[in-house]
Amino acid sequence: MALDSNDRSIAGFTMAGHSLVHWFETSIPIFLVVWLSEFDVSVALLGFIVALGYAPFGIGALPGGILADKYGPKRLVLLCLTGMSLSFLLLALANGIYLVAAGLVCWGAAASVYHPAGLSLISTGVEERGTVFAWHGIAGNVGIALGPFVAATLLIFFPWQLVAALLAIPGLLAVAYGLSAEFDPTGAIEEMDADQANNRALSVSDLLTNSRTLFASAFAVVFVIVTFEGLFYRGMLTYLPEILQGLPALEGFVVGPDLEGIEPSRYIYVGFLVVGIVGQYAGGKLTDRMAPGRGLLGMFGVLAVLALAFIPVTGSGLVPLVVLCGLLGFFLFAIQPFYQDAVAVHTPANTRGLSYGYTYLGEFGLGSASIAIGGFLLDSFSLATFFGTLAAFALIGAALSAGLLVVIDRFDSPRTADAGTDADD
């Protein structure tokens, strides 16, 4: 069925927002390589600073959802786009590590409200939710791939401060587009429900009651699984560009002047993210064919093997390295639809927004701890220790997924009709 004008308008607005959140997010690891050279700081310290920026991205998801309920999702998305763009302009002015830290923290706080606000807007305003959620996810993956590609390419020609400013321009253009966009944010629900949606902010007691209900159910296990997935995801995504840069397999390959940020490793990293688009699509298809616990168990097992495989492959040639990065990109993103489906299956519909708020708290908030952990490991121990730690995160996730599969998936709530319609990213 074709999208009506309201659906198309909301789809365009949220796709722009989703792509730009990840456009900014995945460009930061490219800058990390430059900052290590620009500022006289250790990997551990810079990792801690980057973690300070990524932590609010997840921690703010829960209050972001509450604010979206109170002030409306469109307003929150516009504030998100404005805040992220201004944060990168602040980075462009940074002449020291403290201003870099300030810019990253401001970016994380602004970006945190997008997912609960964007999902809320789609769920209440769009008739063809499944179609729009699909395009919304594709837009996010395009941003994931384009952010580091554009950043790496611009760094061939310009200093990093100017590149940060240039990356802010699409965000400002999206704000202008969003201000002119017209749509009904409650167009997909009944008039009575729409009235409630316009005045649906939870009281503190309601929030606490619903949270206790969630964490007394299977969702508590899902939340911990998502947290360990986030630890693996954030650690790998943050440090892979820096790790690839120093590998013997890439010595002798030159794509431009001898400037920071233009090594071939940057483009292998971009290829790794592009393959992730295919992985997420494949994972989404598989969620219709198997229980989420089974899918999570298999995906975590593969990720553990791939992390351990990096240890011997880092000393091998270019072809094995590229193949391994491609496989890792595929499975790192293929796992995401499974935990999103697990949230939908194991939570009641009337707490779904709160459930996804907690989900992104685990994924992007608690998961960002691996940035500080990874920086410490890379600074003080061997590369093998770093990848071994990531493999341990995946193995713990696999063990928890086995419990979800054997115990909870067998005896807990069955899949509901709308289980697969609320996923994102």
mmCIF file of C-alpha atoms in Angstrom, residues 143-286:
data_model
loop_
_atom_site.group_PDB
_atom_site.id
_atom_site.type_symbol
_atom_site.label_atom_id
_atom_site.label_comp_id
_atom_site.label_asym_id
_atom_site.label_seq_id
_atom_site.Cartn_x
_atom_site.Cartn_y
_atom_site.Cartn_z
ATOM 1 C CA GLY A 143 24.200 7.586 8.119
ATOM 2 C CA ILE A 144 26.360 4.991 9.890
ATOM 3 C CA ALA A 145 28.295 4.368 6.659
ATOM 4 C CA LEU A 146 28.401 7.918 5.281
ATOM 5 C CA GLY A 147 29.557 9.658 8.484
ATOM 6 C CA PRO A 148 33.037 8.080 8.650
ATOM 7 C CA PHE A 149 33.381 7.999 4.851
ATOM 8 C CA VAL A 150 32.767 11.723 4.483
ATOM 9 C CA ALA A 151 34.887 12.550 7.533
ATOM 10 C CA ALA A 152 37.822 10.459 6.277
ATOM 11 C CA THR A 153 37.578 11.946 2.792
ATOM 12 C CA LEU A 154 37.357 15.560 3.979
ATOM 13 C CA LEU A 155 40.385 15.002 6.222
ATOM 14 C CA ILE A 156 42.439 14.451 3.071
ATOM 15 C CA PHE A 157 41.987 18.101 2.176
ATOM 16 C CA PHE A 158 41.108 20.052 5.327
ATOM 17 C CA PRO A 159 42.166 20.340 8.998
ATOM 18 C CA TRP A 160 39.986 18.438 11.445
ATOM 19 C CA GLN A 161 38.399 21.565 12.958
ATOM 20 C CA LEU A 162 37.035 22.616 9.555
ATOM 21 C CA VAL A 163 35.856 19.065 8.866
ATOM 22 C CA ALA A 164 33.879 19.096 12.133
ATOM 23 C CA ALA A 165 32.210 22.339 11.050
ATOM 24 C CA LEU A 166 31.403 20.968 7.589
ATOM 25 C CA LEU A 167 29.813 17.868 9.117
ATOM 26 C CA ALA A 168 27.428 20.142 11.043
ATOM 27 C CA ILE A 169 25.961 21.661 7.859
ATOM 28 C CA PRO A 170 23.588 18.758 6.983
ATOM 29 C CA GLY A 171 22.238 18.918 10.540
ATOM 30 C CA LEU A 172 21.425 22.606 10.194
ATOM 31 C CA LEU A 173 19.773 21.971 6.815
ATOM 32 C CA ALA A 174 17.678 19.224 8.416
ATOM 33 C CA VAL A 175 16.530 21.669 11.102
ATOM 34 C CA ALA A 176 15.362 24.071 8.388
ATOM 35 C CA TYR A 177 13.557 21.222 6.623
ATOM 36 C CA GLY A 178 11.949 20.039 9.864
ATOM 37 C CA LEU A 179 10.652 23.495 10.714
ATOM 38 C CA SER A 180 8.831 23.604 7.380
ATOM 39 C CA ALA A 181 7.549 20.011 7.498
ATOM 40 C CA GLU A 182 3.835 19.659 8.232
ATOM 41 C CA PHE A 183 2.213 16.473 9.514
ATOM 42 C CA ASP A 184 -0.201 15.165 12.118
ATOM 43 C CA PRO A 185 1.854 13.438 14.857
ATOM 44 C CA THR A 186 -1.228 11.514 16.055
ATOM 45 C CA GLY A 187 -2.665 10.734 12.620
ATOM 46 C CA ALA A 188 -2.600 6.962 13.072
ATOM 47 C CA ILE A 189 -4.595 6.695 16.300
ATOM 48 C CA GLU A 190 -8.199 7.245 17.292
ATOM 49 C CA GLU A 191 -9.389 10.700 18.367
ATOM 50 C CA MET A 192 -9.762 9.652 22.024
ATOM 51 C CA ASP A 193 -6.303 8.080 22.008
ATOM 52 C CA ALA A 194 -4.915 11.165 20.296
ATOM 53 C CA ASP A 195 -6.215 13.326 23.122
ATOM 54 C CA GLN A 196 -4.484 11.012 25.596
ATOM 55 C CA ALA A 197 -1.308 11.041 23.510
ATOM 56 C CA ASN A 198 -1.190 14.814 23.732
ATOM 57 C CA ASN A 199 -1.337 14.574 27.523
ATOM 58 C CA ARG A 200 0.372 11.284 28.294
ATOM 59 C CA ALA A 201 3.399 12.218 30.401
ATOM 60 C CA LEU A 202 3.907 9.626 33.117
ATOM 61 C CA SER A 203 3.851 10.612 36.745
ATOM 62 C CA VAL A 204 6.797 9.554 38.875
ATOM 63 C CA SER A 205 4.686 6.874 40.554
ATOM 64 C CA ASP A 206 3.522 5.510 37.176
ATOM 65 C CA LEU A 207 7.096 5.443 35.915
ATOM 66 C CA LEU A 208 8.301 3.552 38.968
ATOM 67 C CA THR A 209 5.387 1.104 38.842
ATOM 68 C CA ASN A 210 5.876 0.331 35.153
ATOM 69 C CA SER A 211 9.634 0.019 35.616
ATOM 70 C CA ARG A 212 9.185 -2.470 38.472
ATOM 71 C CA THR A 213 6.784 -4.468 36.320
ATOM 72 C CA LEU A 214 9.262 -4.589 33.457
ATOM 73 C CA PHE A 215 12.238 -5.657 35.541
ATOM 74 C CA ALA A 216 10.205 -8.324 37.315
ATOM 75 C CA SER A 217 9.675 -9.997 33.915
ATOM 76 C CA ALA A 218 11.765 -11.503 31.130
ATOM 77 C CA PHE A 219 12.710 -7.985 30.104
ATOM 78 C CA ALA A 220 15.302 -7.925 32.902
ATOM 79 C CA VAL A 221 17.244 -10.668 31.096
ATOM 80 C CA VAL A 222 16.797 -8.948 27.739
ATOM 81 C CA PHE A 223 18.118 -5.697 29.218
ATOM 82 C CA VAL A 224 21.332 -7.381 30.409
ATOM 83 C CA ILE A 225 21.728 -9.105 27.028
ATOM 84 C CA VAL A 226 21.394 -5.755 25.261
ATOM 85 C CA THR A 227 23.969 -4.218 27.623
ATOM 86 C CA PHE A 228 26.574 -6.863 26.735
ATOM 87 C CA GLU A 229 25.785 -6.410 23.053
ATOM 88 C CA GLY A 230 26.355 -2.694 23.587
ATOM 89 C CA LEU A 231 29.700 -3.345 25.286
ATOM 90 C CA PHE A 232 30.860 -5.368 22.276
ATOM 91 C CA TYR A 233 29.369 -2.963 19.712
ATOM 92 C CA ARG A 234 30.710 0.269 21.164
ATOM 93 C CA GLY A 235 34.177 -1.096 21.936
ATOM 94 C CA MET A 236 34.600 -2.511 18.441
ATOM 95 C CA LEU A 237 33.185 0.495 16.586
ATOM 96 C CA THR A 238 35.241 3.008 18.560
ATOM 97 C CA TYR A 239 38.682 1.427 18.325
ATOM 98 C CA LEU A 240 38.608 -0.489 15.044
ATOM 99 C CA PRO A 241 39.828 2.530 12.988
ATOM 100 C CA GLU A 242 42.785 3.042 15.345
ATOM 101 C CA ILE A 243 43.590 -0.691 15.371
ATOM 102 C CA LEU A 244 43.424 -1.034 11.584
ATOM 103 C CA GLN A 245 45.688 1.968 11.086
ATOM 104 C CA GLY A 246 48.672 0.303 12.712
ATOM 105 C CA LEU A 247 48.418 -3.168 11.140
ATOM 106 C CA PRO A 248 51.319 -4.475 9.003
ATOM 107 C CA ALA A 249 48.893 -5.627 6.296
ATOM 108 C CA LEU A 250 48.186 -1.991 5.364
ATOM 109 C CA GLU A 251 51.766 -0.767 5.259
ATOM 110 C CA GLY A 252 52.705 0.629 1.863
ATOM 111 C CA PHE A 253 49.139 1.478 0.825
ATOM 112 C CA VAL A 254 48.684 5.216 0.296
ATOM 113 C CA VAL A 255 45.557 7.097 -0.793
ATOM 114 C CA GLY A 256 46.736 10.657 -0.381
ATOM 115 C CA PRO A 257 49.241 12.981 1.313
ATOM 116 C CA ASP A 258 50.742 11.884 4.564
ATOM 117 C CA LEU A 259 48.037 13.413 6.724
ATOM 118 C CA GLU A 260 46.098 12.007 9.644
ATOM 119 C CA GLY A 261 42.773 10.379 8.904
ATOM 120 C CA ILE A 262 43.339 9.363 5.262
ATOM 121 C CA GLU A 263 44.914 5.946 5.674
ATOM 122 C CA PRO A 264 43.357 3.023 3.751
ATOM 123 C CA SER A 265 42.198 1.707 7.134
ATOM 124 C CA ARG A 266 39.564 4.463 7.155
ATOM 125 C CA TYR A 267 37.988 3.059 4.002
ATOM 126 C CA ILE A 268 38.146 -0.528 5.192
ATOM 127 C CA TYR A 269 36.227 0.714 8.235
ATOM 128 C CA VAL A 270 33.651 2.351 5.976
ATOM 129 C CA GLY A 271 33.312 -0.896 4.018
ATOM 130 C CA PHE A 272 32.797 -2.702 7.319
ATOM 131 C CA LEU A 273 29.865 -0.361 8.055
ATOM 132 C CA VAL A 274 28.385 -0.669 4.556
ATOM 133 C CA VAL A 275 28.315 -4.466 4.883
ATOM 134 C CA GLY A 276 26.437 -3.862 8.149
ATOM 135 C CA ILE A 277 23.480 -2.531 6.126
ATOM 136 C CA VAL A 278 23.127 -5.949 4.489
ATOM 137 C CA GLY A 279 23.592 -7.637 7.862
ATOM 138 C CA GLN A 280 20.815 -5.701 9.500
ATOM 139 C CA TYR A 281 18.427 -6.438 6.628
ATOM 140 C CA ALA A 282 19.255 -10.150 6.816
ATOM 141 C CA GLY A 283 18.858 -10.156 10.603
ATOM 142 C CA GLY A 284 15.464 -8.505 10.274
ATOM 143 C CA LYS A 285 14.305 -11.209 7.869
ATOM 144 C CA LEU A 286 15.542 -13.948 10.211
#
